[in-house]
């Protein structure tokens, strides 16, 4: 009989998916120096998330732990990243979300600095905007906010809450000098969103450079 407060079989499945995707993203160079963190929802009260400080290119099942939606470790002595609070916020605010991905690619980091003063990156006219759920035409407007960086996770959580409470759509966001958060109903959709934002950010950076 399982004495754990979550289904261990579900954890094993989610841990494998997180580790596999983390290694693929690391191979792209999006997780330098043990940065980045990844998570998947286990059930309405628990989340599987990467253990703090692990090399994302070498993740295995033992590098994944469980937290509740208040960021407290469950049935483990492992320590989650402080940024876990940003993952659990997404799960609380969007009950349909099943996976959250946070990476630090060069394009994401550079764009976060370049567009920090504007407060967002506005995508218009790009065909790949349609890769983001809810966007069905290149004629749409897609805003990716850039939030100021801080070591106080509660401040970042408050800024994201304020954006959502103002009724603004949120499909992902950048943190100034940091990286990107993207999510989806499952790992496949989260990956699609992350890869679409990466492509779009590279396009905007190329336009800036070529127009200079």
PDB file of N, CA, C and O in Angstrom, residues 120-164:
ATOM      1  N   UNK A 120       8.061  44.567 -22.081  1.00  0.00           N
ATOM      2  CA  UNK A 120       7.535  43.395 -22.784  1.00  0.00           C
ATOM      3  C   UNK A 120       8.135  43.326 -24.182  1.00  0.00           C
ATOM      4  O   UNK A 120       8.668  44.322 -24.699  1.00  0.00           O
ATOM      5  N   UNK A 121       8.064  42.147 -24.757  1.00  0.00           N
ATOM      6  CA  UNK A 121       8.400  41.948 -26.170  1.00  0.00           C
ATOM      7  C   UNK A 121       7.084  41.743 -26.894  1.00  0.00           C
ATOM      8  O   UNK A 121       6.316  40.858 -26.533  1.00  0.00           O
ATOM      9  N   UNK A 122       6.832  42.567 -27.902  1.00  0.00           N
ATOM     10  CA  UNK A 122       5.577  42.445 -28.657  1.00  0.00           C
ATOM     11  C   UNK A 122       5.870  41.784 -29.994  1.00  0.00           C
ATOM     12  O   UNK A 122       6.648  42.297 -30.805  1.00  0.00           O
ATOM     13  N   UNK A 123       5.227  40.650 -30.231  1.00  0.00           N
ATOM     14  CA  UNK A 123       5.374  39.941 -31.499  1.00  0.00           C
ATOM     15  C   UNK A 123       4.159  40.235 -32.368  1.00  0.00           C
ATOM     16  O   UNK A 123       3.015  40.053 -31.932  1.00  0.00           O
ATOM     17  N   UNK A 124       4.403  40.642 -33.592  1.00  0.00           N
ATOM     18  CA  UNK A 124       3.326  40.915 -34.541  1.00  0.00           C
ATOM     19  C   UNK A 124       3.765  40.460 -35.925  1.00  0.00           C
ATOM     20  O   UNK A 124       4.877  40.761 -36.353  1.00  0.00           O
ATOM     21  N   UNK A 125       2.896  39.730 -36.611  1.00  0.00           N
ATOM     22  CA  UNK A 125       3.155  39.379 -38.006  1.00  0.00           C
ATOM     23  C   UNK A 125       3.982  38.134 -38.222  1.00  0.00           C
ATOM     24  O   UNK A 125       4.243  37.764 -39.368  1.00  0.00           O
ATOM     25  N   UNK A 126       4.388  37.457 -37.145  1.00  0.00           N
ATOM     26  CA  UNK A 126       5.186  36.242 -37.300  1.00  0.00           C
ATOM     27  C   UNK A 126       4.273  35.018 -37.389  1.00  0.00           C
ATOM     28  O   UNK A 126       3.406  34.815 -36.552  1.00  0.00           O
ATOM     29  N   UNK A 127       4.498  34.184 -38.394  1.00  0.00           N
ATOM     30  CA  UNK A 127       3.688  32.983 -38.568  1.00  0.00           C
ATOM     31  C   UNK A 127       3.751  32.086 -37.326  1.00  0.00           C
ATOM     32  O   UNK A 127       2.757  31.460 -36.948  1.00  0.00           O
ATOM     33  N   UNK A 128       4.909  32.039 -36.672  1.00  0.00           N
ATOM     34  CA  UNK A 128       5.068  31.107 -35.557  1.00  0.00           C
ATOM     35  C   UNK A 128       4.338  31.552 -34.288  1.00  0.00           C
ATOM     36  O   UNK A 128       4.319  30.818 -33.302  1.00  0.00           O
ATOM     37  N   UNK A 129       3.718  32.727 -34.310  1.00  0.00           N
ATOM     38  CA  UNK A 129       2.853  33.095 -33.187  1.00  0.00           C
ATOM     39  C   UNK A 129       1.726  32.062 -33.025  1.00  0.00           C
ATOM     40  O   UNK A 129       1.220  31.861 -31.925  1.00  0.00           O
ATOM     41  N   UNK A 130       1.385  31.400 -34.133  1.00  0.00           N
ATOM     42  CA  UNK A 130       0.308  30.411 -34.090  1.00  0.00           C
ATOM     43  C   UNK A 130       0.697  29.150 -33.322  1.00  0.00           C
ATOM     44  O   UNK A 130      -0.158  28.312 -33.047  1.00  0.00           O
ATOM     45  N   UNK A 131       1.975  29.026 -32.956  1.00  0.00           N
ATOM     46  CA  UNK A 131       2.396  27.886 -32.137  1.00  0.00           C
ATOM     47  C   UNK A 131       1.980  28.051 -30.682  1.00  0.00           C
ATOM     48  O   UNK A 131       2.005  27.093 -29.912  1.00  0.00           O
ATOM     49  N   UNK A 132       1.593  29.277 -30.303  1.00  0.00           N
ATOM     50  CA  UNK A 132       1.160  29.552 -28.943  1.00  0.00           C
ATOM     51  C   UNK A 132      -0.341  29.329 -28.848  1.00  0.00           C
ATOM     52  O   UNK A 132      -1.114  29.902 -29.621  1.00  0.00           O
ATOM     53  N   UNK A 133      -0.777  28.493 -27.936  1.00  0.00           N
ATOM     54  CA  UNK A 133      -2.195  28.163 -27.808  1.00  0.00           C
ATOM     55  C   UNK A 133      -3.043  29.418 -27.675  1.00  0.00           C
ATOM     56  O   UNK A 133      -2.711  30.340 -26.918  1.00  0.00           O
ATOM     57  N   UNK A 134      -4.132  29.459 -28.432  1.00  0.00           N
ATOM     58  CA  UNK A 134      -5.026  30.603 -28.405  1.00  0.00           C
ATOM     59  C   UNK A 134      -4.750  31.602 -29.508  1.00  0.00           C
ATOM     60  O   UNK A 134      -5.556  32.511 -29.732  1.00  0.00           O
ATOM     61  N   UNK A 135      -3.617  31.456 -30.215  1.00  0.00           N
ATOM     62  CA  UNK A 135      -3.275  32.354 -31.326  1.00  0.00           C
ATOM     63  C   UNK A 135      -3.437  31.578 -32.632  1.00  0.00           C
ATOM     64  O   UNK A 135      -2.773  30.567 -32.844  1.00  0.00           O
ATOM     65  N   UNK A 136      -4.314  32.087 -33.495  1.00  0.00           N
ATOM     66  CA  UNK A 136      -4.687  31.335 -34.680  1.00  0.00           C
ATOM     67  C   UNK A 136      -4.295  32.026 -35.981  1.00  0.00           C
ATOM     68  O   UNK A 136      -4.581  31.518 -37.062  1.00  0.00           O
ATOM     69  N   UNK A 137      -3.641  33.187 -35.882  1.00  0.00           N
ATOM     70  CA  UNK A 137      -3.236  33.909 -37.078  1.00  0.00           C
ATOM     71  C   UNK A 137      -1.999  34.747 -36.793  1.00  0.00           C
ATOM     72  O   UNK A 137      -1.782  35.178 -35.655  1.00  0.00           O
ATOM     73  N   UNK A 138      -1.210  34.963 -37.829  1.00  0.00           N
ATOM     74  CA  UNK A 138      -0.034  35.831 -37.694  1.00  0.00           C
ATOM     75  C   UNK A 138      -0.460  37.286 -37.482  1.00  0.00           C
ATOM     76  O   UNK A 138       0.367  38.126 -37.098  1.00  0.00           O
ATOM     77  N   UNK A 139      -1.723  37.609 -37.714  1.00  0.00           N
ATOM     78  CA  UNK A 139      -2.205  38.978 -37.556  1.00  0.00           C
ATOM     79  C   UNK A 139      -2.515  39.311 -36.094  1.00  0.00           C
ATOM     80  O   UNK A 139      -2.935  40.424 -35.776  1.00  0.00           O
ATOM     81  N   UNK A 140      -2.321  38.358 -35.206  1.00  0.00           N
ATOM     82  CA  UNK A 140      -2.555  38.599 -33.784  1.00  0.00           C
ATOM     83  C   UNK A 140      -1.392  39.376 -33.172  1.00  0.00           C
ATOM     84  O   UNK A 140      -0.341  39.561 -33.794  1.00  0.00           O
ATOM     85  N   UNK A 141      -1.598  39.841 -31.949  1.00  0.00           N
ATOM     86  CA  UNK A 141      -0.540  40.492 -31.169  1.00  0.00           C
ATOM     87  C   UNK A 141      -0.250  39.603 -29.971  1.00  0.00           C
ATOM     88  O   UNK A 141      -1.168  39.215 -29.243  1.00  0.00           O
ATOM     89  N   UNK A 142       1.011  39.283 -29.783  1.00  0.00           N
ATOM     90  CA  UNK A 142       1.430  38.403 -28.698  1.00  0.00           C
ATOM     91  C   UNK A 142       2.457  39.135 -27.848  1.00  0.00           C
ATOM     92  O   UNK A 142       3.534  39.486 -28.334  1.00  0.00           O
ATOM     93  N   UNK A 143       2.119  39.389 -26.606  1.00  0.00           N
ATOM     94  CA  UNK A 143       3.025  40.089 -25.692  1.00  0.00           C
ATOM     95  C   UNK A 143       3.692  39.096 -24.744  1.00  0.00           C
ATOM     96  O   UNK A 143       3.020  38.275 -24.109  1.00  0.00           O
ATOM     97  N   UNK A 144       5.008  39.192 -24.642  1.00  0.00           N
ATOM     98  CA  UNK A 144       5.788  38.416 -23.690  1.00  0.00           C
ATOM     99  C   UNK A 144       6.366  39.405 -22.680  1.00  0.00           C
ATOM    100  O   UNK A 144       7.302  40.137 -23.005  1.00  0.00           O
ATOM    101  N   UNK A 145       5.803  39.494 -21.462  1.00  0.00           N
ATOM    102  CA  UNK A 145       6.287  40.495 -20.513  1.00  0.00           C
ATOM    103  C   UNK A 145       7.699  40.203 -20.034  1.00  0.00           C
ATOM    104  O   UNK A 145       8.149  39.054 -20.042  1.00  0.00           O
ATOM    105  N   UNK A 146       8.388  41.260 -19.633  1.00  0.00           N
ATOM    106  CA  UNK A 146       9.712  41.161 -19.023  1.00  0.00           C
ATOM    107  C   UNK A 146       9.611  41.747 -17.621  1.00  0.00           C
ATOM    108  O   UNK A 146       9.385  42.951 -17.463  1.00  0.00           O
ATOM    109  N   UNK A 147       9.760  40.916 -16.620  1.00  0.00           N
ATOM    110  CA  UNK A 147       9.665  41.375 -15.232  1.00  0.00           C
ATOM    111  C   UNK A 147      11.056  41.658 -14.674  1.00  0.00           C
ATOM    112  O   UNK A 147      12.014  40.943 -14.997  1.00  0.00           O
ATOM    113  N   UNK A 148      11.188  42.689 -13.826  1.00  0.00           N
ATOM    114  CA  UNK A 148      12.491  42.978 -13.211  1.00  0.00           C
ATOM    115  C   UNK A 148      12.973  41.795 -12.374  1.00  0.00           C
ATOM    116  O   UNK A 148      12.178  41.109 -11.746  1.00  0.00           O
ATOM    117  N   UNK A 149      14.280  41.595 -12.373  1.00  0.00           N
ATOM    118  CA  UNK A 149      14.851  40.497 -11.608  1.00  0.00           C
ATOM    119  C   UNK A 149      15.000  40.882 -10.139  1.00  0.00           C
ATOM    120  O   UNK A 149      15.200  42.053  -9.803  1.00  0.00           O
ATOM    121  N   UNK A 150      14.907  39.918  -9.268  1.00  0.00           N
ATOM    122  CA  UNK A 150      15.114  40.114  -7.831  1.00  0.00           C
ATOM    123  C   UNK A 150      15.397  38.760  -7.209  1.00  0.00           C
ATOM    124  O   UNK A 150      14.969  37.722  -7.734  1.00  0.00           O
ATOM    125  N   UNK A 151      16.153  38.750  -6.114  1.00  0.00           N
ATOM    126  CA  UNK A 151      16.403  37.515  -5.390  1.00  0.00           C
ATOM    127  C   UNK A 151      15.223  37.141  -4.495  1.00  0.00           C
ATOM    128  O   UNK A 151      15.183  36.040  -3.934  1.00  0.00           O
ATOM    129  N   UNK A 152      14.281  38.073  -4.329  1.00  0.00           N
ATOM    130  CA  UNK A 152      13.099  37.824  -3.507  1.00  0.00           C
ATOM    131  C   UNK A 152      11.991  37.244  -4.381  1.00  0.00           C
ATOM    132  O   UNK A 152      11.331  37.967  -5.133  1.00  0.00           O
ATOM    133  N   UNK A 153      11.800  35.944  -4.289  1.00  0.00           N
ATOM    134  CA  UNK A 153      10.811  35.292  -5.137  1.00  0.00           C
ATOM    135  C   UNK A 153       9.402  35.817  -4.885  1.00  0.00           C
ATOM    136  O   UNK A 153       8.574  35.867  -5.787  1.00  0.00           O
ATOM    137  N   UNK A 154       9.131  36.242  -3.659  1.00  0.00           N
ATOM    138  CA  UNK A 154       7.797  36.762  -3.353  1.00  0.00           C
ATOM    139  C   UNK A 154       7.495  38.019  -4.173  1.00  0.00           C
ATOM    140  O   UNK A 154       6.345  38.265  -4.555  1.00  0.00           O
ATOM    141  N   UNK A 155       8.535  38.820  -4.472  1.00  0.00           N
ATOM    142  CA  UNK A 155       8.330  40.015  -5.292  1.00  0.00           C
ATOM    143  C   UNK A 155       7.998  39.634  -6.729  1.00  0.00           C
ATOM    144  O   UNK A 155       7.115  40.230  -7.361  1.00  0.00           O
ATOM    145  N   UNK A 156       8.712  38.643  -7.261  1.00  0.00           N
ATOM    146  CA  UNK A 156       8.411  38.189  -8.616  1.00  0.00           C
ATOM    147  C   UNK A 156       7.011  37.584  -8.701  1.00  0.00           C
ATOM    148  O   UNK A 156       6.260  37.862  -9.640  1.00  0.00           O
ATOM    149  N   UNK A 157       6.662  36.796  -7.705  1.00  0.00           N
ATOM    150  CA  UNK A 157       5.322  36.210  -7.667  1.00  0.00           C
ATOM    151  C   UNK A 157       4.271  37.316  -7.663  1.00  0.00           C
ATOM    152  O   UNK A 157       3.261  37.239  -8.381  1.00  0.00           O
ATOM    153  N   UNK A 158       4.515  38.371  -6.897  1.00  0.00           N
ATOM    154  CA  UNK A 158       3.563  39.486  -6.813  1.00  0.00           C
ATOM    155  C   UNK A 158       3.427  40.202  -8.149  1.00  0.00           C
ATOM    156  O   UNK A 158       2.327  40.613  -8.541  1.00  0.00           O
ATOM    157  N   UNK A 159       4.539  40.353  -8.877  1.00  0.00           N
ATOM    158  CA  UNK A 159       4.489  41.028 -10.175  1.00  0.00           C
ATOM    159  C   UNK A 159       3.699  40.211 -11.192  1.00  0.00           C
ATOM    160  O   UNK A 159       2.923  40.750 -11.981  1.00  0.00           O
ATOM    161  N   UNK A 160       3.906  38.894 -11.166  1.00  0.00           N
ATOM    162  CA  UNK A 160       3.152  38.036 -12.077  1.00  0.00           C
ATOM    163  C   UNK A 160       1.674  38.053 -11.708  1.00  0.00           C
ATOM    164  O   UNK A 160       0.798  38.148 -12.586  1.00  0.00           O
ATOM    165  N   UNK A 161       1.368  38.000 -10.417  1.00  0.00           N
ATOM    166  CA  UNK A 161      -0.021  38.064  -9.972  1.00  0.00           C
ATOM    167  C   UNK A 161      -0.674  39.369 -10.417  1.00  0.00           C
ATOM    168  O   UNK A 161      -1.830  39.383 -10.859  1.00  0.00           O
ATOM    169  N   UNK A 162       0.063  40.480 -10.294  1.00  0.00           N
ATOM    170  CA  UNK A 162      -0.488  41.787 -10.681  1.00  0.00           C
ATOM    171  C   UNK A 162      -0.820  41.825 -12.167  1.00  0.00           C
ATOM    172  O   UNK A 162      -1.849  42.383 -12.570  1.00  0.00           O
ATOM    173  N   UNK A 163       0.051  41.235 -12.982  1.00  0.00           N
ATOM    174  CA  UNK A 163      -0.202  41.174 -14.431  1.00  0.00           C
ATOM    175  C   UNK A 163      -1.489  40.406 -14.707  1.00  0.00           C
ATOM    176  O   UNK A 163      -2.348  40.851 -15.463  1.00  0.00           O
ATOM    177  N   UNK A 164      -1.621  39.257 -14.079  1.00  0.00           N
ATOM    178  CA  UNK A 164      -2.809  38.430 -14.291  1.00  0.00           C
ATOM    179  C   UNK A 164      -4.062  39.072 -13.714  1.00  0.00           C
ATOM    180  O   UNK A 164      -5.135  39.024 -14.326  1.00  0.00           O
TER     181      UNK A 164
END
